[in-house]
PDB file of C-alpha atoms and ligand atoms in Angstrom:
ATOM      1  CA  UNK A  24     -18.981  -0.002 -12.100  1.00  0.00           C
ATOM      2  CA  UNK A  25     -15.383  -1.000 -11.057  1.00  0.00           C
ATOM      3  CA  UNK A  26     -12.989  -3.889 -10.836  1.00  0.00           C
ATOM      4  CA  UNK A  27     -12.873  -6.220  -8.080  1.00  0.00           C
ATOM      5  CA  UNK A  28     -10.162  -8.842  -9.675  1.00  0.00           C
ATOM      6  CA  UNK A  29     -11.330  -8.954 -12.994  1.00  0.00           C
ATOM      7  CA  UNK A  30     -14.847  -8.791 -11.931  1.00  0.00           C
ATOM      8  CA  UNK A  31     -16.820  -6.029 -12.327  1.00  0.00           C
ATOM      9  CA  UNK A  32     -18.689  -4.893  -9.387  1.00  0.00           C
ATOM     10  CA  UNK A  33     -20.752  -1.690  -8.338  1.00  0.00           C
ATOM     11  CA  UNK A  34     -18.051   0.866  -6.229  1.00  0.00           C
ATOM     12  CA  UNK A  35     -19.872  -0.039  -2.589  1.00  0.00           C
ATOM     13  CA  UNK A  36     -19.543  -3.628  -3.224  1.00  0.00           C
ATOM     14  CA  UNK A  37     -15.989  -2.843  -4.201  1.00  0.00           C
ATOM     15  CA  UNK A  38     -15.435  -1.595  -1.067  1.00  0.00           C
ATOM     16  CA  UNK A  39     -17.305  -4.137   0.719  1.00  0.00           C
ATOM     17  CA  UNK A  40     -15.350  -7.464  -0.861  1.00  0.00           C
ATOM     18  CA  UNK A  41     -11.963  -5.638  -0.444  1.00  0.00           C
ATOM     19  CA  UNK A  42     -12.953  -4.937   3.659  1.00  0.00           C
ATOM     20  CA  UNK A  43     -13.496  -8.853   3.806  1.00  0.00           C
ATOM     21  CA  UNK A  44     -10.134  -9.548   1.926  1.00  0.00           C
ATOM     22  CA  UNK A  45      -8.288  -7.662   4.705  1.00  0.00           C
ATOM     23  CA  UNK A  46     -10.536  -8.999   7.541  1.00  0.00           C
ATOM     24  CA  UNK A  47      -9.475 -12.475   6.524  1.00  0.00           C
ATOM     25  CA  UNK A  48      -5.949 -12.271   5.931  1.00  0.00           C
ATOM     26  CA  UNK A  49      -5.028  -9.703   8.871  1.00  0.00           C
ATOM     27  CA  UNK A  50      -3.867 -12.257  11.299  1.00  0.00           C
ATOM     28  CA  UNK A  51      -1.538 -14.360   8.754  1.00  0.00           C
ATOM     29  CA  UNK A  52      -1.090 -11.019   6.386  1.00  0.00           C
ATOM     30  CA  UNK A  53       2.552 -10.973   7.487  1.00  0.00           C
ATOM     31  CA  UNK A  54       3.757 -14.239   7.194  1.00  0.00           C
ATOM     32  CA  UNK A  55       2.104 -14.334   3.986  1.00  0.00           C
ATOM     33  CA  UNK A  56       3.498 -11.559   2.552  1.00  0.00           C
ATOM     34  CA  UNK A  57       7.234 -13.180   3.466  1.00  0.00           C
ATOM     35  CA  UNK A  58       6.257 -16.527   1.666  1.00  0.00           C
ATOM     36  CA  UNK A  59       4.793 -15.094  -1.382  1.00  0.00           C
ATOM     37  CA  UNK A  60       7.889 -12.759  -1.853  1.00  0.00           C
ATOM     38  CA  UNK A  61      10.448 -15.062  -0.458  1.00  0.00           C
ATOM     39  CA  UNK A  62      10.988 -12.191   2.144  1.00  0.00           C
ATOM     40  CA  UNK A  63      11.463  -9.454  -0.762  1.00  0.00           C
ATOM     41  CA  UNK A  64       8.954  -6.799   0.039  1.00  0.00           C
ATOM     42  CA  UNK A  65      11.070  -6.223   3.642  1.00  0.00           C
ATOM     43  CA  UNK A  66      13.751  -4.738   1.108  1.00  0.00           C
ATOM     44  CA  UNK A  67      11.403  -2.863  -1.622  1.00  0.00           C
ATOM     45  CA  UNK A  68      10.049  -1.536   1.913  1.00  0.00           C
ATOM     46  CA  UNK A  69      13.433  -0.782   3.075  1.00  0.00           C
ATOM     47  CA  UNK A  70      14.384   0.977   0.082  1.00  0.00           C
ATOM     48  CA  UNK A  71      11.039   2.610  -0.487  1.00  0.00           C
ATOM     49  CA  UNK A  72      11.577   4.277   3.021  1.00  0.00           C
ATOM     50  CA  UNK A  73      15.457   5.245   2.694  1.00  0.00           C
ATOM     51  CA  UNK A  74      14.343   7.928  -0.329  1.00  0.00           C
ATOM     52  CA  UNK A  75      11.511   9.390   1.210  1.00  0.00           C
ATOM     53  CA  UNK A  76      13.875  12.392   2.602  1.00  0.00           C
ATOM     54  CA  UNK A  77      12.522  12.320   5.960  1.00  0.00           C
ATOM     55  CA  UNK A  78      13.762  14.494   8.853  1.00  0.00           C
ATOM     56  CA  UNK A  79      13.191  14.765  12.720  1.00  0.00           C
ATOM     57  CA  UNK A  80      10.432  16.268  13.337  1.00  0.00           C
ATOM     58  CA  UNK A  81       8.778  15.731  10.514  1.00  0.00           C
ATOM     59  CA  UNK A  82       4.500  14.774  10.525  1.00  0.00           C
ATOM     60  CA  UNK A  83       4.205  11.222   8.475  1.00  0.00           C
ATOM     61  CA  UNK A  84       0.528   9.893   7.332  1.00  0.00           C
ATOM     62  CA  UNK A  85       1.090   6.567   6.576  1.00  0.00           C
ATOM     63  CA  UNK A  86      -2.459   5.885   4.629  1.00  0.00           C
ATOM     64  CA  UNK A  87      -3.556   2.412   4.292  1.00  0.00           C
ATOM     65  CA  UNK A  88      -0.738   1.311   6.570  1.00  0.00           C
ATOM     66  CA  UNK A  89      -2.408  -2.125   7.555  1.00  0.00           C
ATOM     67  CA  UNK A  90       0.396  -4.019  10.169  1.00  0.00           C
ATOM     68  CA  UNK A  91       2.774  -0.697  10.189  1.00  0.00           C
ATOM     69  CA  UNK A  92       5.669  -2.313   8.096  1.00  0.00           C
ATOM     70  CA  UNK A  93       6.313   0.965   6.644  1.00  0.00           C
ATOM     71  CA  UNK A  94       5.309   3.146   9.774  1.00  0.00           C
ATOM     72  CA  UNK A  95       8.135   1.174  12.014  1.00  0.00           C
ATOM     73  CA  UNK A  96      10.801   2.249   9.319  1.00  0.00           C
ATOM     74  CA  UNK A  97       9.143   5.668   9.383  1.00  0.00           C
ATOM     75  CA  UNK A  98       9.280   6.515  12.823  1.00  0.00           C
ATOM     76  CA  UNK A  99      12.659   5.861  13.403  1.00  0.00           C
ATOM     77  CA  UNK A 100      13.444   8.623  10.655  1.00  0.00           C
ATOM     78  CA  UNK A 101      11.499  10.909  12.256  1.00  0.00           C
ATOM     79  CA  UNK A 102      12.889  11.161  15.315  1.00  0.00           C
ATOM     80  CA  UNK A 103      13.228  13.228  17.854  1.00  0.00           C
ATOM     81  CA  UNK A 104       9.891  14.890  17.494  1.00  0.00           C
ATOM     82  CA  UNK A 105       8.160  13.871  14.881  1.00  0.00           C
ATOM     83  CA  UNK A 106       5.020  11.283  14.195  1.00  0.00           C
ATOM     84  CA  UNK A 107       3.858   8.753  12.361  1.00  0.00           C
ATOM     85  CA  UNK A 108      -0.060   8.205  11.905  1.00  0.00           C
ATOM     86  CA  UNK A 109      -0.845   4.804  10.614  1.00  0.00           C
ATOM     87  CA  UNK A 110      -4.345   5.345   8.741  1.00  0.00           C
ATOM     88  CA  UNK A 111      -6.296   2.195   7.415  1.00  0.00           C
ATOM     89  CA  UNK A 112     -10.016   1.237   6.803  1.00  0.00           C
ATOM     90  CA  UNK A 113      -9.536  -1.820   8.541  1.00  0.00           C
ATOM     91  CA  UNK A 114      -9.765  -2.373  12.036  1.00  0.00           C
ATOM     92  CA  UNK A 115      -8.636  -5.872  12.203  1.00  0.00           C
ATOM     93  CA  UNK A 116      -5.557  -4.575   9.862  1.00  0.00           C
ATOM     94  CA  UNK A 117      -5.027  -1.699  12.586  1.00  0.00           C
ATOM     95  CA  UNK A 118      -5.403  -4.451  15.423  1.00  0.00           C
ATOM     96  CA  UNK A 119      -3.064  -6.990  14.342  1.00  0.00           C
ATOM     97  CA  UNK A 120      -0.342  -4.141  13.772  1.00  0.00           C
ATOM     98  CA  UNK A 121      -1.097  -2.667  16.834  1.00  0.00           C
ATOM     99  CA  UNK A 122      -0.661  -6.097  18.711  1.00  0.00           C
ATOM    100  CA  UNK A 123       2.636  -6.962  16.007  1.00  0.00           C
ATOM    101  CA  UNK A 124       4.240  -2.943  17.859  1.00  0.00           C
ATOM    102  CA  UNK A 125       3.408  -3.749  20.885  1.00  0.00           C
ATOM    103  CA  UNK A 126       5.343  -7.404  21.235  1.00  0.00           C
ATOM    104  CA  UNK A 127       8.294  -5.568  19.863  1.00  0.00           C
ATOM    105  CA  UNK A 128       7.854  -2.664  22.335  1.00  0.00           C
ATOM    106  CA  UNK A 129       7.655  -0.201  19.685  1.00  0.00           C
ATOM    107  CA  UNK A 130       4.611   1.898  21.876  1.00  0.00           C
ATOM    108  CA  UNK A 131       5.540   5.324  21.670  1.00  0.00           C
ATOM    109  CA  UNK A 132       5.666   7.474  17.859  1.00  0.00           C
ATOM    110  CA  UNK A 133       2.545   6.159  16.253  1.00  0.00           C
ATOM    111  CA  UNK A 134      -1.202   6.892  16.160  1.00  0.00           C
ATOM    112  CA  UNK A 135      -3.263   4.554  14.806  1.00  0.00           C
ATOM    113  CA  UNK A 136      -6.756   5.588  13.518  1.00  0.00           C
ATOM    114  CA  UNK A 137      -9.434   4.064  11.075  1.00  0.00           C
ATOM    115  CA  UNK A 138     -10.152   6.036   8.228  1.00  0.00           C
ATOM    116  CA  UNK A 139     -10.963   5.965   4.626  1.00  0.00           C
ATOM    117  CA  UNK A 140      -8.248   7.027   2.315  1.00  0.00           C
ATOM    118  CA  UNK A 141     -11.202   8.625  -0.225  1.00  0.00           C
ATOM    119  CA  UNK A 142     -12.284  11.290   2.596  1.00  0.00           C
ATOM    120  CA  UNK A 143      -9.430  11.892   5.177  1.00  0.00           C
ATOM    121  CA  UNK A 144     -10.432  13.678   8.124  1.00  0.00           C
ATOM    122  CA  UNK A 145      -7.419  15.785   8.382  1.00  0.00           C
ATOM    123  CA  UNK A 146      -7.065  19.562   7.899  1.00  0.00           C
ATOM    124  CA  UNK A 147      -5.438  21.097   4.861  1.00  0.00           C
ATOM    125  CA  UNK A 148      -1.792  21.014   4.571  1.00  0.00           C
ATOM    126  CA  UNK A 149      -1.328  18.891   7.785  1.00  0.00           C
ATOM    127  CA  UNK A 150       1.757  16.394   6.288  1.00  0.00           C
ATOM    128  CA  UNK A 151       5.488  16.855   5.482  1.00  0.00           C
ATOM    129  CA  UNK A 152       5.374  12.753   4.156  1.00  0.00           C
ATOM    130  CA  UNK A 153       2.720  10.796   2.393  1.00  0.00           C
ATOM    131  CA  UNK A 154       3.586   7.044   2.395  1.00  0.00           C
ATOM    132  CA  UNK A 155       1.072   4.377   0.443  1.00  0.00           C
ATOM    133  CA  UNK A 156       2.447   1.060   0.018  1.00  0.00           C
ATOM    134  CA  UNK A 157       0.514  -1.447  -1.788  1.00  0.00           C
ATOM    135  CA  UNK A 158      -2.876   0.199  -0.754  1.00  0.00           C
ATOM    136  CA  UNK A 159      -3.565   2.302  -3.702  1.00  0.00           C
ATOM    137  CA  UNK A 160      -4.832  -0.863  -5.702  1.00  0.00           C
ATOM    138  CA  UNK A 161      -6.983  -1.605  -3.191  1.00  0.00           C
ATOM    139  CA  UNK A 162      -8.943   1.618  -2.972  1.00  0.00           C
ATOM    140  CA  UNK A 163     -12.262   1.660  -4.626  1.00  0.00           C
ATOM    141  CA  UNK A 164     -12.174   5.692  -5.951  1.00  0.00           C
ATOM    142  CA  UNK A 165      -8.420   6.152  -6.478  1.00  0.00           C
ATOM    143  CA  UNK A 166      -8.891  10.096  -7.911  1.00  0.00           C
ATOM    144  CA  UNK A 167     -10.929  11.182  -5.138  1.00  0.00           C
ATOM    145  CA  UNK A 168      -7.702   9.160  -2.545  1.00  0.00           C
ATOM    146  CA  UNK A 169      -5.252  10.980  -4.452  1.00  0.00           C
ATOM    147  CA  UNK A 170      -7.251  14.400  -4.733  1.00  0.00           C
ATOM    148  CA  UNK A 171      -7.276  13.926  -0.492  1.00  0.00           C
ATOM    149  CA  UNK A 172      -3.599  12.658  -0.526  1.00  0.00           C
ATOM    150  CA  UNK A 173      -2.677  16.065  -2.323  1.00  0.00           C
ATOM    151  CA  UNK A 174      -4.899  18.437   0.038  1.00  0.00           C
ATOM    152  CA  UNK A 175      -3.457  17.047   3.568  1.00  0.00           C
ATOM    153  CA  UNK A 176       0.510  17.266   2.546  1.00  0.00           C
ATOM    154  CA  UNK A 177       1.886  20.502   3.407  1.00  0.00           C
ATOM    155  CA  UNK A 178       3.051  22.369   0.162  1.00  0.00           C
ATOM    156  CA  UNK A 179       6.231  21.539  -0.338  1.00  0.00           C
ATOM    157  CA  UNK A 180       5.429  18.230   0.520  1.00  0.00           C
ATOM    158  CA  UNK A 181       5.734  14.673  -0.811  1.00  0.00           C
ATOM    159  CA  UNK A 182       4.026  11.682  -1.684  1.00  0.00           C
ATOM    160  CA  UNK A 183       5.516   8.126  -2.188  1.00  0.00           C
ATOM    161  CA  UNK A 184       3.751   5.390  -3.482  1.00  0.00           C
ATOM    162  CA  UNK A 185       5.083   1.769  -3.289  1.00  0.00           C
ATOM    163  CA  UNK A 186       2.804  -0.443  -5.524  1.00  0.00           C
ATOM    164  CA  UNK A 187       2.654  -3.696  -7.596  1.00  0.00           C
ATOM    165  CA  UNK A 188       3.206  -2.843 -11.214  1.00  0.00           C
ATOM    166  CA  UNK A 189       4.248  -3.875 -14.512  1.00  0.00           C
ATOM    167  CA  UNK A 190       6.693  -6.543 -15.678  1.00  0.00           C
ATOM    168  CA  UNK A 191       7.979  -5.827 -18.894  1.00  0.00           C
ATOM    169  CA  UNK A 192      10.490  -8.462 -20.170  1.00  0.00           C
ATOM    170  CA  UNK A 193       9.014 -11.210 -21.779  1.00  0.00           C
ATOM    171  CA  UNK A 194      10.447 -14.259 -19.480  1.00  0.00           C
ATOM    172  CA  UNK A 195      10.061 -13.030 -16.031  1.00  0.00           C
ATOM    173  CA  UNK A 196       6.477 -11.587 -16.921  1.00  0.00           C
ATOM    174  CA  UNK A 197       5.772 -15.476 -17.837  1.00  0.00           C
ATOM    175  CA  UNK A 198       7.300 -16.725 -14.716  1.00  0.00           C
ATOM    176  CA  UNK A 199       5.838 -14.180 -12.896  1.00  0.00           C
ATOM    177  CA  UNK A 200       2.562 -14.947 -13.771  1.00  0.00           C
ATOM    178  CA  UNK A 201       2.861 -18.928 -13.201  1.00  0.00           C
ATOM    179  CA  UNK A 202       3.434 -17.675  -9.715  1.00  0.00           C
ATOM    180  CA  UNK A 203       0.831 -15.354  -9.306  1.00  0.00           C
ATOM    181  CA  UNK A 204      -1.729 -17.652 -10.573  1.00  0.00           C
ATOM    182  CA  UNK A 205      -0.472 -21.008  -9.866  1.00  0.00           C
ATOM    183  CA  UNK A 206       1.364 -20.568  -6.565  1.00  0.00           C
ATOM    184  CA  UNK A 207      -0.328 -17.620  -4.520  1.00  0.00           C
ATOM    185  CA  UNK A 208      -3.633 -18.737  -4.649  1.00  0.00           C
ATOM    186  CA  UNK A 209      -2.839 -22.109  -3.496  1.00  0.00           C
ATOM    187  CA  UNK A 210      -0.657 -20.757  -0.631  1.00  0.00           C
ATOM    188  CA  UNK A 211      -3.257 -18.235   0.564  1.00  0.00           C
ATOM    189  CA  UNK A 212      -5.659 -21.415   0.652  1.00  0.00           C
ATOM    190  CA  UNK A 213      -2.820 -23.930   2.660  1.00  0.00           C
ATOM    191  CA  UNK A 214      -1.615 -20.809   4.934  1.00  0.00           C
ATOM    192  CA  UNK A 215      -4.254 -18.157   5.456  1.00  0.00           C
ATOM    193  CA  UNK A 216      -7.535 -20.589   4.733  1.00  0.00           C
ATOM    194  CA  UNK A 217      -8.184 -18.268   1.926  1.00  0.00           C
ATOM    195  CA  UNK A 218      -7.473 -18.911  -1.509  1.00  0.00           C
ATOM    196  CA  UNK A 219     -10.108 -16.385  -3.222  1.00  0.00           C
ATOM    197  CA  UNK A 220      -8.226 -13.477  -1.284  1.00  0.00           C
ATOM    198  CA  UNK A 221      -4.949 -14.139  -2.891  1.00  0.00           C
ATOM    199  CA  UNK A 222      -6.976 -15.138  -6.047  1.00  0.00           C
ATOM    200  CA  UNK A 223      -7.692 -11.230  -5.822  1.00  0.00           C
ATOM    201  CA  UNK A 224      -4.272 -10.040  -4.767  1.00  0.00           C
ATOM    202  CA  UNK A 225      -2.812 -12.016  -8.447  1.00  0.00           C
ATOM    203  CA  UNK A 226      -5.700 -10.083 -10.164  1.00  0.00           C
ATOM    204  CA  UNK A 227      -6.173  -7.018  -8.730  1.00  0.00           C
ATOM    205  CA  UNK A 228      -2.315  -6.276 -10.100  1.00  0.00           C
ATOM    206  CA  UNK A 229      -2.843  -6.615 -13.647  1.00  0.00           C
ATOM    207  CA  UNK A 230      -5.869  -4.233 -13.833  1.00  0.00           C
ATOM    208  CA  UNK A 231      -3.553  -1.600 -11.671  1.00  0.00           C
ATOM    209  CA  UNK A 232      -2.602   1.612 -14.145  1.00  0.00           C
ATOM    210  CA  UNK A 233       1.110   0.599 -15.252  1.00  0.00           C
ATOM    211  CA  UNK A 234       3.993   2.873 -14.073  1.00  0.00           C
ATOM    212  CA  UNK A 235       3.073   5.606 -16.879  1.00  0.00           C
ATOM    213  CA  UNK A 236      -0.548   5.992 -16.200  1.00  0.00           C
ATOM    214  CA  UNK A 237      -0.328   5.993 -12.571  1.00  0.00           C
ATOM    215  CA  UNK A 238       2.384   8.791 -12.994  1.00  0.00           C
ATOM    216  CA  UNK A 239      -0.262  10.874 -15.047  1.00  0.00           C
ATOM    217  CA  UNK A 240      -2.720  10.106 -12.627  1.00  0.00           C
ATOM    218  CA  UNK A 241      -0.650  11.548 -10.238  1.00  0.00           C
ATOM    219  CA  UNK A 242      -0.051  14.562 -12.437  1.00  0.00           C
ATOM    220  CA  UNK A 243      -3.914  14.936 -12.865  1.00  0.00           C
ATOM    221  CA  UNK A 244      -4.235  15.358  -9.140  1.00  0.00           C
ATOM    222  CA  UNK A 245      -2.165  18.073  -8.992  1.00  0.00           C
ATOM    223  CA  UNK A 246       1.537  16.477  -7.819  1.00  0.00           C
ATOM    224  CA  UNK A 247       4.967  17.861  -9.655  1.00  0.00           C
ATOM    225  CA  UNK A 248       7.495  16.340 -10.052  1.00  0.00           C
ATOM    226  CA  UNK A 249       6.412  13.146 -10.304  1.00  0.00           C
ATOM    227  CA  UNK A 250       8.795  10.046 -11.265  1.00  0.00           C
ATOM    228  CA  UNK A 251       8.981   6.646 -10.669  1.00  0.00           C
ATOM    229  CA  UNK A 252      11.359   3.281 -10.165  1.00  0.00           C
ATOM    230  CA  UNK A 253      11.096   0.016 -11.000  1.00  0.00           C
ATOM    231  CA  UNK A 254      11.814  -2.743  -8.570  1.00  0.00           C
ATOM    232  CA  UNK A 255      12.383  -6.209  -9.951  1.00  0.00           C
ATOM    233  CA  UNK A 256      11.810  -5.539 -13.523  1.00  0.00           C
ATOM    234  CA  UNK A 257       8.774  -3.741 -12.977  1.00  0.00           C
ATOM    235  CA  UNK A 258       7.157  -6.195 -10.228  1.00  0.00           C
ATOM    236  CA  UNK A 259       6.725  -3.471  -7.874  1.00  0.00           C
ATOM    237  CA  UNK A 260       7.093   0.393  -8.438  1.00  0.00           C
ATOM    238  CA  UNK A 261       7.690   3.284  -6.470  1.00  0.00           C
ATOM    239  CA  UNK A 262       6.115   6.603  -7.381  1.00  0.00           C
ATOM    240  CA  UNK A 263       6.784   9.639  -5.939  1.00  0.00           C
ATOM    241  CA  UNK A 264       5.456  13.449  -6.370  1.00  0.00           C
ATOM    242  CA  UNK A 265       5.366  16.694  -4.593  1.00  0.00           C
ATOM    243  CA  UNK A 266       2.860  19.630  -3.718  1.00  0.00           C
ATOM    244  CA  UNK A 267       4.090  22.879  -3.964  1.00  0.00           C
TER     245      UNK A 267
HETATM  246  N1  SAM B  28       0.782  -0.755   3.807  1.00  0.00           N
HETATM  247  C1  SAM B  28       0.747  -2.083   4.378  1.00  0.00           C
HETATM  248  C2  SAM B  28       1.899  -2.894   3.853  1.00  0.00           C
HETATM  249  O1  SAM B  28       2.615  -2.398   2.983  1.00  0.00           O
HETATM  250  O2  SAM B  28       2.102  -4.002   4.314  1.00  0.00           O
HETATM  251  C3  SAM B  28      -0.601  -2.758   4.118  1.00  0.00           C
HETATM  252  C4  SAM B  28      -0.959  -2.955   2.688  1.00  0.00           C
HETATM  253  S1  SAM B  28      -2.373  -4.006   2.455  1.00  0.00           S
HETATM  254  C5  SAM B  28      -1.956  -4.892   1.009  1.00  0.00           C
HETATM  255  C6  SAM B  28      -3.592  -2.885   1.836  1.00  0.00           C
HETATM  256  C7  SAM B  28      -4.276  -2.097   2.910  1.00  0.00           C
HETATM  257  O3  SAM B  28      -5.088  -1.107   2.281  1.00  0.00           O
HETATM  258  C8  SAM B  28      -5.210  -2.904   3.790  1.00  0.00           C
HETATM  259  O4  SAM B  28      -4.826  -2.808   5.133  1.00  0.00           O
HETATM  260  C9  SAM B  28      -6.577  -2.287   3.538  1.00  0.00           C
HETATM  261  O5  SAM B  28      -7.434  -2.298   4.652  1.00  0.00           O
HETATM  262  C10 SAM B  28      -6.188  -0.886   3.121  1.00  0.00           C
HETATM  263  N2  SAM B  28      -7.240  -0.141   2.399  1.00  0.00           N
HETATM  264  C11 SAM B  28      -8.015  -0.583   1.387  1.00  0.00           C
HETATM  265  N3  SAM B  28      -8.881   0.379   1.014  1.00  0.00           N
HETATM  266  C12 SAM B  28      -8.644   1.444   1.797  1.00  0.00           C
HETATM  267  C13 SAM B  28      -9.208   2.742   1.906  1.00  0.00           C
HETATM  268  N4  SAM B  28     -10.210   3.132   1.100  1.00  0.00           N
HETATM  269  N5  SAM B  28      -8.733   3.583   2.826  1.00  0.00           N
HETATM  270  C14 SAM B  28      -7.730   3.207   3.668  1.00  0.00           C
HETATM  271  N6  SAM B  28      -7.151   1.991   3.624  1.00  0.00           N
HETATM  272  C15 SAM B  28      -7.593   1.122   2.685  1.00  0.00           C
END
């Protein structure tokens, strides 16, 4: 069994509830995520990007990349001559950020293909860059994702991991949670006609490993180097590791 929220569900049905989370939201998934961060995650993004190290001409796999927020700061990194593959189990995900590129005329420096982050179908040592931003929490078997996100990077290559995590002091962890449980929902239900969805979002972050077990987690799959920041007290985290 796993956790879907705080539910506990069987691993296919996992899978299953989170696909319909995504299929729901995709079309109002951006403007949500401005409203429910007052426009915050743009600069955790932003941020999250800028350290990555990337170069021209370096191979980016962008793995549960959903709308491409993170591949269209990517790409520009990377160019001349490199790419950006924008990888996501969801096709309506893949289709609304496909359609969101397009309207801004961003066409060329991206590939966009369906696949599941638990069984990648790319050769060894394919990637210089590893990006996952607030898709690790959604996948059902996180060892066997990171066990795949650690075979396709090339050695010498890094993963970066921008997730939800742990609030620590006392008051903002209180007002944090008013919001989460309080305010989300009810503004998934008024702006996305979904309330359960964001229901899930509020949930599905406290049962995520905090900052120190996701960093052994990423240790136990083989990544050195591994250390993480903090971003608003601990509301978001960034993780990153490297193969060598
Ligand atoms: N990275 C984007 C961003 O930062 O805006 C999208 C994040 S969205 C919260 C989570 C994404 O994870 C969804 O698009 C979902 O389809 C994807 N996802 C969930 N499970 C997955 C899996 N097993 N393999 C690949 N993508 C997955």
């Amino acid at each position: 069994m796993t956790d879907f929220g705080f539910r506990e569900v069987s691993p296919e049905e996992k899978t299953q509830l989170v696909g319909r989370v995504f299929s729901s939201v995709a079309d109002r998934y951006d403007l949500m995520n401005d409203l429910m961060s007052v426009g915050i995650h743009r600069l955790w993004k932003r941020h999250f990007v800028a350290g990555c190290a990337l170069r021209p001409g370096q191979a980016v796999l962008d793995l549960a990349g959903g709308t491409g927020d993170i591949a269209d700061l990517v790409r520009r990194r990377v160019q001349p001559g490199g790419k950006v593959l924008v990888a996501d189990i969801n096709r309506a995900m893949l289709e609304a950020g496909r359609r969101r590129m397009d309207d801004r005329g961003r066409v060329g420096g991206f590939e966009w293909l369906q696949v599941n982050a638990e069984s990648l179908p790319f050769a060894d040592r394919s990637f210089d860059h590893l990006t996952i931003a607030f898709g690790l929490r959604n996948v059902t078997d996180k060892t066997a994702a990171l066990a795949e996100m650690h075979r396709v990077l090339k050695p010498g290559g890094q993963v970066h991991i921008l997730e939800f995590s742990h609030v620590a002091p006392e008051p903002v962890a209180k007002a944090y949670d008013l919001w989460s449980f309080q305010v989300l929902p009810r503004l998934g239900a008024l702006v996305a006609g979904d309330r359960d969805s964001y229901q899930y979002l509020a949930e599905s972050i406290r049962r995520f490993p905090n900052q120190e077990a996701l960093a052994g987690q990423l240790q136990e799959a083989g990544f050195e180097r591994v250390r993480y920041e903090n971003l608003s007290a601990g509301i978001a985290a960034i993780h990153r590791g490297a193969r060598t």
